[in-house]
Rosetta silent file (secondary structure, phi, psi, omega in degrees, C-alpha in Angstrom):
SEQUENCE: XXXXXXXXXXXXXXXXXXXXXXXXXXXXXXXXXXXXXXXXXXXXXXXXXXXXXXXXXXXXXXXXXXXXXXXXXXXXXXXXXXXXXXXXXXXXXXXXXXXXXXXXXXXXXXXXXXXXXXXXXXXXXXXXXXXXXXXXXX
SCORE:     score description
SCORE:     0.000 S_00000001
   1 L     0.000  148.221  167.735  -80.865  -51.232    6.445 S_00000001
   2 L   -70.106  121.421  170.428  -81.083  -48.090    4.246 S_00000001
   3 L   -85.931   80.654 -167.474  -79.752  -44.929    5.392 S_00000001
   4 H   -65.045  -27.277  177.749  -82.028  -42.897    3.454 S_00000001
   5 H   -69.687  -40.850  173.456  -80.708  -39.431    4.786 S_00000001
   6 H   -53.355  -50.348 -178.436  -77.186  -40.400    3.583 S_00000001
   7 H   -57.501  -44.812  167.220  -78.552  -41.201    0.225 S_00000001
   8 H   -66.259  -38.042  167.592  -80.122  -37.782   -0.069 S_00000001
   9 H   -54.769  -61.283  175.887  -77.166  -36.044    1.108 S_00000001
  10 H   -47.612  -46.105  172.419  -75.015  -37.811   -1.344 S_00000001
  11 H   -38.658  -65.371 -178.658  -77.697  -37.193   -4.091 S_00000001
  12 H   -55.095  -40.290 -179.083  -77.578  -33.394   -3.409 S_00000001
  13 H   -64.610  -27.770  174.104  -73.782  -33.494   -3.444 S_00000001
  14 L   -58.662  -10.995 -173.227  -73.811  -35.238   -6.805 S_00000001
  15 L   -85.906  -23.121  170.211  -75.059  -32.048   -8.316 S_00000001
  16 L   136.724  -17.251 -174.475  -71.647  -30.654   -7.734 S_00000001
  17 L    47.071   39.584  175.097  -71.785  -28.526   -4.589 S_00000001
  18 L    74.077   -2.194 -171.674  -70.986  -25.449   -6.696 S_00000001
  19 L   -92.422  -30.423 -167.830  -67.434  -26.792   -7.445 S_00000001
  20 L  -110.624  150.887 -178.097  -68.039  -28.440  -10.809 S_00000001
  21 L   -74.644  -39.974 -171.825  -69.487  -26.644  -13.925 S_00000001
  22 L  -145.643  132.133  171.479  -72.071  -29.492  -14.868 S_00000001
  23 L   -76.585  155.928 -179.142  -73.224  -32.485  -12.972 S_00000001
  24 L   -73.724  118.717  175.599  -72.987  -35.806  -14.405 S_00000001
  25 H   -62.348  -44.053  176.583  -76.387  -37.199  -15.856 S_00000001
  26 H   -52.601  -51.994 -179.902  -75.034  -40.718  -15.444 S_00000001
  27 H   -73.267  -33.363  179.141  -74.549  -40.259  -11.850 S_00000001
  28 H   -68.495  -51.500  174.700  -77.618  -38.182  -10.903 S_00000001
  29 H   -37.397  -36.890 -164.722  -79.757  -40.860  -12.994 S_00000001
  30 L   -85.342   -0.270  166.237  -78.296  -43.789  -11.040 S_00000001
  31 L   -89.444   -9.292 -178.388  -79.951  -42.642   -7.739 S_00000001
  32 E  -101.899  152.472  174.569  -83.516  -43.183   -9.115 S_00000001
  33 E   -62.995  172.370  176.756  -85.280  -46.473   -9.607 S_00000001
  34 E   -68.070  -23.559  170.986  -85.906  -47.238  -13.172 S_00000001
  35 E  -112.819   31.284  176.333  -89.436  -45.789  -13.164 S_00000001
  36 E   -66.343  161.609  177.452  -88.558  -43.014  -10.518 S_00000001
  37 E  -129.789  144.014 -171.093  -90.085  -39.789  -11.005 S_00000001
  38 E  -123.563  122.360  179.285  -88.856  -36.214  -10.588 S_00000001
  39 E  -100.813   90.285 -164.698  -91.554  -33.565  -10.004 S_00000001
  40 L   -63.889  -28.587  175.388  -89.182  -30.677  -11.037 S_00000001
  41 L  -160.645  121.940 -173.652  -91.638  -28.244   -9.560 S_00000001
  42 L   -94.076  126.264   31.562  -95.142  -28.890   -8.031 S_00000001
  43 L  -103.496   13.577 -174.428  -97.712  -28.671   -9.534 S_00000001
  44 L   -75.507 -132.942 -170.624  -95.686  -28.741  -12.779 S_00000001
  45 L   -67.469  143.039  161.807  -93.914  -31.041  -14.980 S_00000001
  46 E  -120.630  134.503 -171.198  -93.103  -34.523  -14.067 S_00000001
  47 E  -113.639  126.308 -167.268  -90.269  -36.312  -15.425 S_00000001
  48 E  -125.473  134.265  179.714  -90.760  -40.238  -15.371 S_00000001
  49 L    79.857  143.492 -177.317  -87.962  -42.840  -15.626 S_00000001
  50 H   -48.107  -51.847 -172.338  -84.203  -42.886  -15.274 S_00000001
  51 H   -55.380  -52.988  178.270  -83.740  -42.413  -19.213 S_00000001
  52 H   -57.227  -31.890 -178.867  -85.993  -39.300  -19.078 S_00000001
  53 H   -78.630  -41.543  172.361  -84.268  -37.948  -15.852 S_00000001
  54 H   -54.566  -50.298 -160.491  -80.829  -38.438  -17.539 S_00000001
  55 H   -83.764   -8.036 -178.439  -81.902  -36.481  -20.560 S_00000001
  56 H   -76.051  -43.704 -163.803  -83.548  -33.758  -18.248 S_00000001
  57 H   -72.512  -45.952  178.374  -80.329  -33.230  -16.356 S_00000001
  58 H   -56.784  -38.722  170.030  -78.319  -33.038  -19.753 S_00000001
  59 H   -59.619  -64.315 -178.566  -80.901  -30.427  -20.902 S_00000001
  60 H   -52.280  -32.457  169.183  -80.316  -28.347  -17.905 S_00000001
  61 H   -45.566  -32.841 -178.193  -76.511  -28.509  -18.268 S_00000001
  62 L   -59.615  -32.330 -171.680  -76.949  -26.322  -21.368 S_00000001
  63 L  -133.800   -2.956  178.025  -78.064  -23.204  -19.476 S_00000001
  64 E  -117.470  115.910 -176.196  -77.500  -24.060  -15.616 S_00000001
  65 E  -137.875  157.826  175.080  -74.100  -24.420  -14.211 S_00000001
  66 E    76.421   32.426  173.673  -72.162  -24.505  -10.824 S_00000001
  67 E   -61.304  138.077 -168.772  -75.125  -26.003   -9.016 S_00000001
  68 E  -132.778  117.705  170.257  -75.122  -26.211   -5.211 S_00000001
  69 E   -97.638   98.254  175.459  -77.890  -27.985   -3.178 S_00000001
  70 E   -82.700  116.181 -176.415  -77.505  -26.218    0.189 S_00000001
  71 E   -97.398  124.237  171.319  -79.253  -28.405    2.667 S_00000001
  72 E   -83.161  -52.072 -177.256  -80.466  -26.186    5.714 S_00000001
  73 E  -127.572  154.617  177.928  -82.815  -28.804    7.400 S_00000001
  74 E  -153.732  120.961  164.548  -83.208  -32.456    6.640 S_00000001
  75 E  -125.632  166.054 -172.276  -85.783  -34.661    8.350 S_00000001
  76 E  -154.751  139.808  171.232  -86.832  -38.322    7.628 S_00000001
  77 E  -131.479   97.645 -168.401  -89.384  -40.926    8.393 S_00000001
  78 L    70.791 -126.890 -174.201  -88.473  -44.242    7.141 S_00000001
  79 L  -105.514   21.967  168.210  -87.787  -44.159    3.436 S_00000001
  80 E  -116.324  141.770 -173.909  -88.994  -40.451    3.084 S_00000001
  81 E  -139.731  131.894 -177.961  -86.611  -37.662    3.408 S_00000001
  82 E  -127.578  129.080  178.998  -87.490  -33.880    3.420 S_00000001
  83 E  -129.438  144.656  173.950  -84.999  -31.206    3.003 S_00000001
  84 E  -105.035  124.781  174.389  -85.305  -27.367    3.332 S_00000001
  85 E  -137.277  160.037  166.694  -82.546  -26.043    1.049 S_00000001
  86 E  -121.375  115.278 -178.362  -80.999  -23.007   -0.391 S_00000001
  87 E   -97.303  164.342  175.461  -79.530  -23.579   -3.692 S_00000001
  88 E  -138.288  149.731  170.418  -77.333  -21.724   -5.804 S_00000001
  89 E  -166.135  164.736  175.509  -76.543  -21.992   -9.411 S_00000001
  90 E  -108.464  123.854 -176.036  -75.534  -19.857  -12.477 S_00000001
  91 E  -120.466  120.971  169.057  -78.303  -19.680  -15.274 S_00000001
  92 L    74.675   29.560  174.135  -77.603  -17.666  -18.438 S_00000001
  93 L    83.285   10.821 -175.366  -74.476  -16.157  -16.831 S_00000001
  94 E  -119.146  118.400  178.522  -76.379  -14.914  -13.671 S_00000001
  95 E   -74.826  125.331 -168.697  -75.690  -16.386  -10.208 S_00000001
  96 E  -130.522  162.824  168.143  -78.993  -16.972   -8.560 S_00000001
  97 E  -135.790  141.391  159.920  -80.006  -18.532   -5.076 S_00000001
  98 E  -145.415  149.922 -173.992  -83.363  -19.898   -4.116 S_00000001
  99 E   -84.463  152.407  169.405  -85.027  -21.353   -1.165 S_00000001
 100 E  -166.733  168.882 -178.469  -87.124  -24.597   -1.646 S_00000001
 101 E  -111.640  140.635  175.644  -88.470  -27.740    0.062 S_00000001
 102 E  -130.739  139.775  177.302  -87.748  -31.131   -1.524 S_00000001
 103 E  -118.878  121.573  177.216  -89.510  -34.495   -0.688 S_00000001
 104 E  -127.699  134.411  179.286  -87.837  -37.603   -1.603 S_00000001
 105 E  -102.630  111.018  176.722  -89.398  -41.244   -1.514 S_00000001
 106 E  -112.570  157.171 -174.938  -86.930  -44.119   -1.716 S_00000001
 107 L   -96.994 -179.575 -170.453  -87.627  -47.888   -2.225 S_00000001
 108 L   -70.681  -14.887  167.100  -86.258  -50.775   -0.241 S_00000001
 109 L   -96.103   16.711  172.745  -82.983  -50.711   -2.359 S_00000001
 110 L    70.171   26.706  169.859  -82.376  -47.113   -1.510 S_00000001
 111 L   -90.866  166.493  174.855  -83.363  -45.741   -4.963 S_00000001
 112 E  -103.604  124.760  178.239  -85.455  -42.656   -5.328 S_00000001
 113 E  -100.660  -13.062  176.297  -88.809  -43.382   -6.619 S_00000001
 114 E  -156.529  115.776 -171.014  -90.172  -40.022   -6.187 S_00000001
 115 E  -123.498  101.241  178.897  -88.502  -36.417   -5.850 S_00000001
 116 E  -106.268  124.031 -170.253  -90.933  -33.612   -5.455 S_00000001
 117 E  -120.336  151.540 -174.003  -89.496  -29.978   -5.220 S_00000001
 118 E  -128.045  105.970  169.682  -91.639  -26.845   -4.127 S_00000001
 119 E  -146.829  177.254 -170.992  -90.410  -23.543   -4.869 S_00000001
 120 L   -91.775  107.887  175.320  -91.252  -19.833   -6.091 S_00000001
 121 H   -71.026  -16.023 -175.235  -90.551  -19.545   -9.828 S_00000001
 122 H   -86.565  -22.456  172.100  -91.396  -15.897   -9.579 S_00000001
 123 H   -67.656  -50.145  176.522  -88.381  -15.283   -7.086 S_00000001
 124 H   -53.977  -52.897  178.286  -86.005  -16.976   -9.653 S_00000001
 125 H   -48.124  -41.342 -177.008  -87.611  -14.862  -12.586 S_00000001
 126 H   -63.422  -45.027  177.748  -86.937  -11.780  -10.679 S_00000001
 127 H   -63.270  -36.476 -175.360  -83.219  -12.604  -10.218 S_00000001
 128 H   -90.344   -7.709 -169.823  -82.959  -13.470  -13.799 S_00000001
 129 L    65.341   34.460 -174.513  -85.133  -10.726  -15.333 S_00000001
 130 L  -129.801  162.087  170.991  -87.269  -13.561  -16.907 S_00000001
 131 L   -72.905  156.256 -173.819  -91.039  -14.474  -16.417 S_00000001
 132 H   -60.539  -41.908 -179.205  -91.605  -17.349  -14.167 S_00000001
 133 H   -58.976  -44.951 -165.566  -92.762  -19.761  -16.948 S_00000001
 134 H   -72.802  -20.275  177.206  -89.594  -18.974  -18.850 S_00000001
 135 H   -62.737  -48.098 -162.786  -87.259  -19.921  -15.813 S_00000001
 136 H   -74.666  -33.144  177.030  -88.641  -23.497  -15.909 S_00000001
 137 H   -71.871  -18.999  176.767  -88.167  -23.763  -19.715 S_00000001
 138 L    81.039    0.000    0.000  -84.618  -22.627  -19.240 S_00000001
């Protein structure tokens, strides 16, 4: 039986827990189904497929470091897991924090088929001195 909650906790920890400079794109991408999707922010960009997710993590490593997915609350029903998180990372030399909600749908093999994140880009922009749309672009 798939332990969806453990998979999501492990996936969040794989980003580095704030202890490593950059996450490993191979490890992050391995949590996804071949055709898995990452909705980086809803209703924005969707990254489709393991290869594209790998490339996106690699891209983000160029400007965002020491990432930590701080799970505040986690609930699940079957193969769907929802987290309330307080994440931390360093972007362009500025340490920021932001609250978000993420929804993960897993398949029968325990791979992520859909990951959707909901957060306020204006809050991140304020912390970074950037326009919200610039935050997403990196």
